[in-house]
Amino acid sequence: MSFDVRSLDKPVIVAPMAGGPTTPELAAAGSNAGGLGFLAAGYLTADVLAERITAARQLTTGPLGVNLFVVQSSAARPEAIQQYAKALGGESRRYGTRLGDPRFDDDHWSAKLDVVMDLKPEVVSFTFGLPSVQECARLKDAGISTVATVTTLAEAERAVARGVDAVAVQGPAAGGHRGTLDPAASPATQPLGQLVRSTSIALDVPVIAAGGLMTAVDVADVFVLGAVAAQLGTAFLLADESGSSPVHRAALRDPQFTETVVTRCFSGRYARGIRNRFVDEHDAQAPLGYPEIHHLTSPVRAAAVRAGDPHGVNIWAGTGFQKAVTGSVADIMASLV
C-alpha cells in the first residue's frame, strides 16, 4: 500500500528547494514534526542523492519525499545563448570568474530514478515535466506514491492521465522555478485559490496547494477550497535546519529588498526571486533555455555568494518572503497548523 498524503498528522509539506536550502536535516525535521519533508534531487548526482536520502532516513522514522526534475526538452536557441553570454561578460569580470558551459543535460534522470526505486522514499514528486506511464507504474509497483507539480488544470489532467497519485498545484506567488510543463510557455497567472478549487472539483486525486503560503490563515484557506495538504518552501528558508546560504538568509531580511519578480535571467526558465541588480540589468536580455542558461550563470552566482553579494545571485523567494521567520522546523510547523 503506497503512502497517502491525507494520512499526515499535520497536512503540511516542507517543499523541496534545490540548490542549497533543502538538507537531510530540513526534510527529516518536517517529517518529525508530523508533516512530510522533501529532499530536492535537482542539480545533484545520483550518488549524492542516495547519500542524502540515507542521511535523512537516519534522522526520522516518518515518511520522506524526493523531488525529481524531469528535463525532457529545452527552448534554447544557440545564437540567443551566445548573445546572452556576451552580455554577461561584465558579470564574470566583476566576480573574477568565468562563465559556465551552456550545456543541455537531463539532470541524471535515469540514474536518479534507479536510486528512488532502490531506496524507496514514500513519495516521489516531479517538476518541469511528467514521467511516462511506464515509469509511473514502476514506482507504484514499488510502493512509492507519485505527485506531479502542475500550474494549470490542463497540466493536472495530463498528469493524472500518466498515472500519478496526486497533484501539487503551484500558484503564481510561488518562489523559485515555476513548474510549467512547457519550457517555452509563459507562466500561468491564475490565483492559487481558483486553481485549487478547479482541480479539486475536476480531478479524482488528492490536491496539494503550493505557492505563496506563509501563515496559518493561508494554509486554512486552501483547505477550505479543497486541498488536502499545503506545501510551503519560502516559509522554511530561515529555519534552523535549512541550508540557505548566509547571503540568501540575509537578503530575506534586508529592508533594501521589497519585491519579487518572475525572471528567466538566472536559469533560462521562469522563476520567482527577489529583485536585485542582476535582474534589473539582465532580465530583458535573457533568453529561454533551461538548463543551458543555468549552467552558463552558475559560476557567477557561486562567486557572488562567496563575495557576500546578494546582487549577483538568484534569491529565490515567494511573494510573502517578508513573513518568513527564524526558528526550528517544528516551531514553524506548529505556527501553521
Coordinates of C-alpha atoms in Angstrom, one line a residue, residues 83-95 257 259 261-266 274-287 297 300 309-313:
Q83 CA 24.4 36.7 -27.4
Y84 CA 23.4 36.5 -23.7
A85 CA 26.9 35.1 -22.8
K86 CA 28.4 38.3 -24.3
A87 CA 26.0 40.4 -22.3
L88 CA 27.2 38.7 -19.1
G89 CA 30.9 39.4 -19.7
G90 CA 30.8 42.2 -17.2
E91 CA 29.5 39.8 -14.5
S92 CA 32.3 37.4 -14.9
R93 CA 34.8 40.2 -14.6
R94 CA 33.0 41.7 -11.7
Y95 CA 33.3 38.5 -9.7
F257 CA 14.7 44.2 -0.9
E259 CA 9.7 42.9 -4.1
V261 CA 9.8 39.2 -9.8
V262 CA 9.5 36.3 -12.2
T263 CA 12.6 36.1 -14.3
R264 CA 14.5 33.8 -16.6
C265 CA 17.8 35.6 -16.3
F266 CA 19.5 33.1 -13.9
I274 CA 13.9 38.9 -5.1
R275 CA 14.5 41.7 -7.5
N276 CA 18.2 42.7 -7.4
R277 CA 20.8 44.3 -9.6
F278 CA 21.3 41.2 -11.8
V279 CA 17.6 41.0 -12.5
D280 CA 17.4 44.8 -13.3
E281 CA 20.4 44.6 -15.7
H282 CA 19.7 41.3 -17.4
D283 CA 16.1 40.3 -17.3
A284 CA 15.2 41.9 -20.6
Q285 CA 18.2 40.3 -22.4
A286 CA 17.8 36.7 -21.0
P287 CA 16.6 34.1 -23.4
T297 CA 25.4 31.7 -15.0
V300 CA 29.0 33.8 -11.5
D309 CA 26.9 40.0 -2.7
P310 CA 23.1 39.4 -2.9
H311 CA 23.0 41.4 -6.2
G312 CA 24.8 38.8 -8.3
V313 CA 22.8 35.6 -7.4

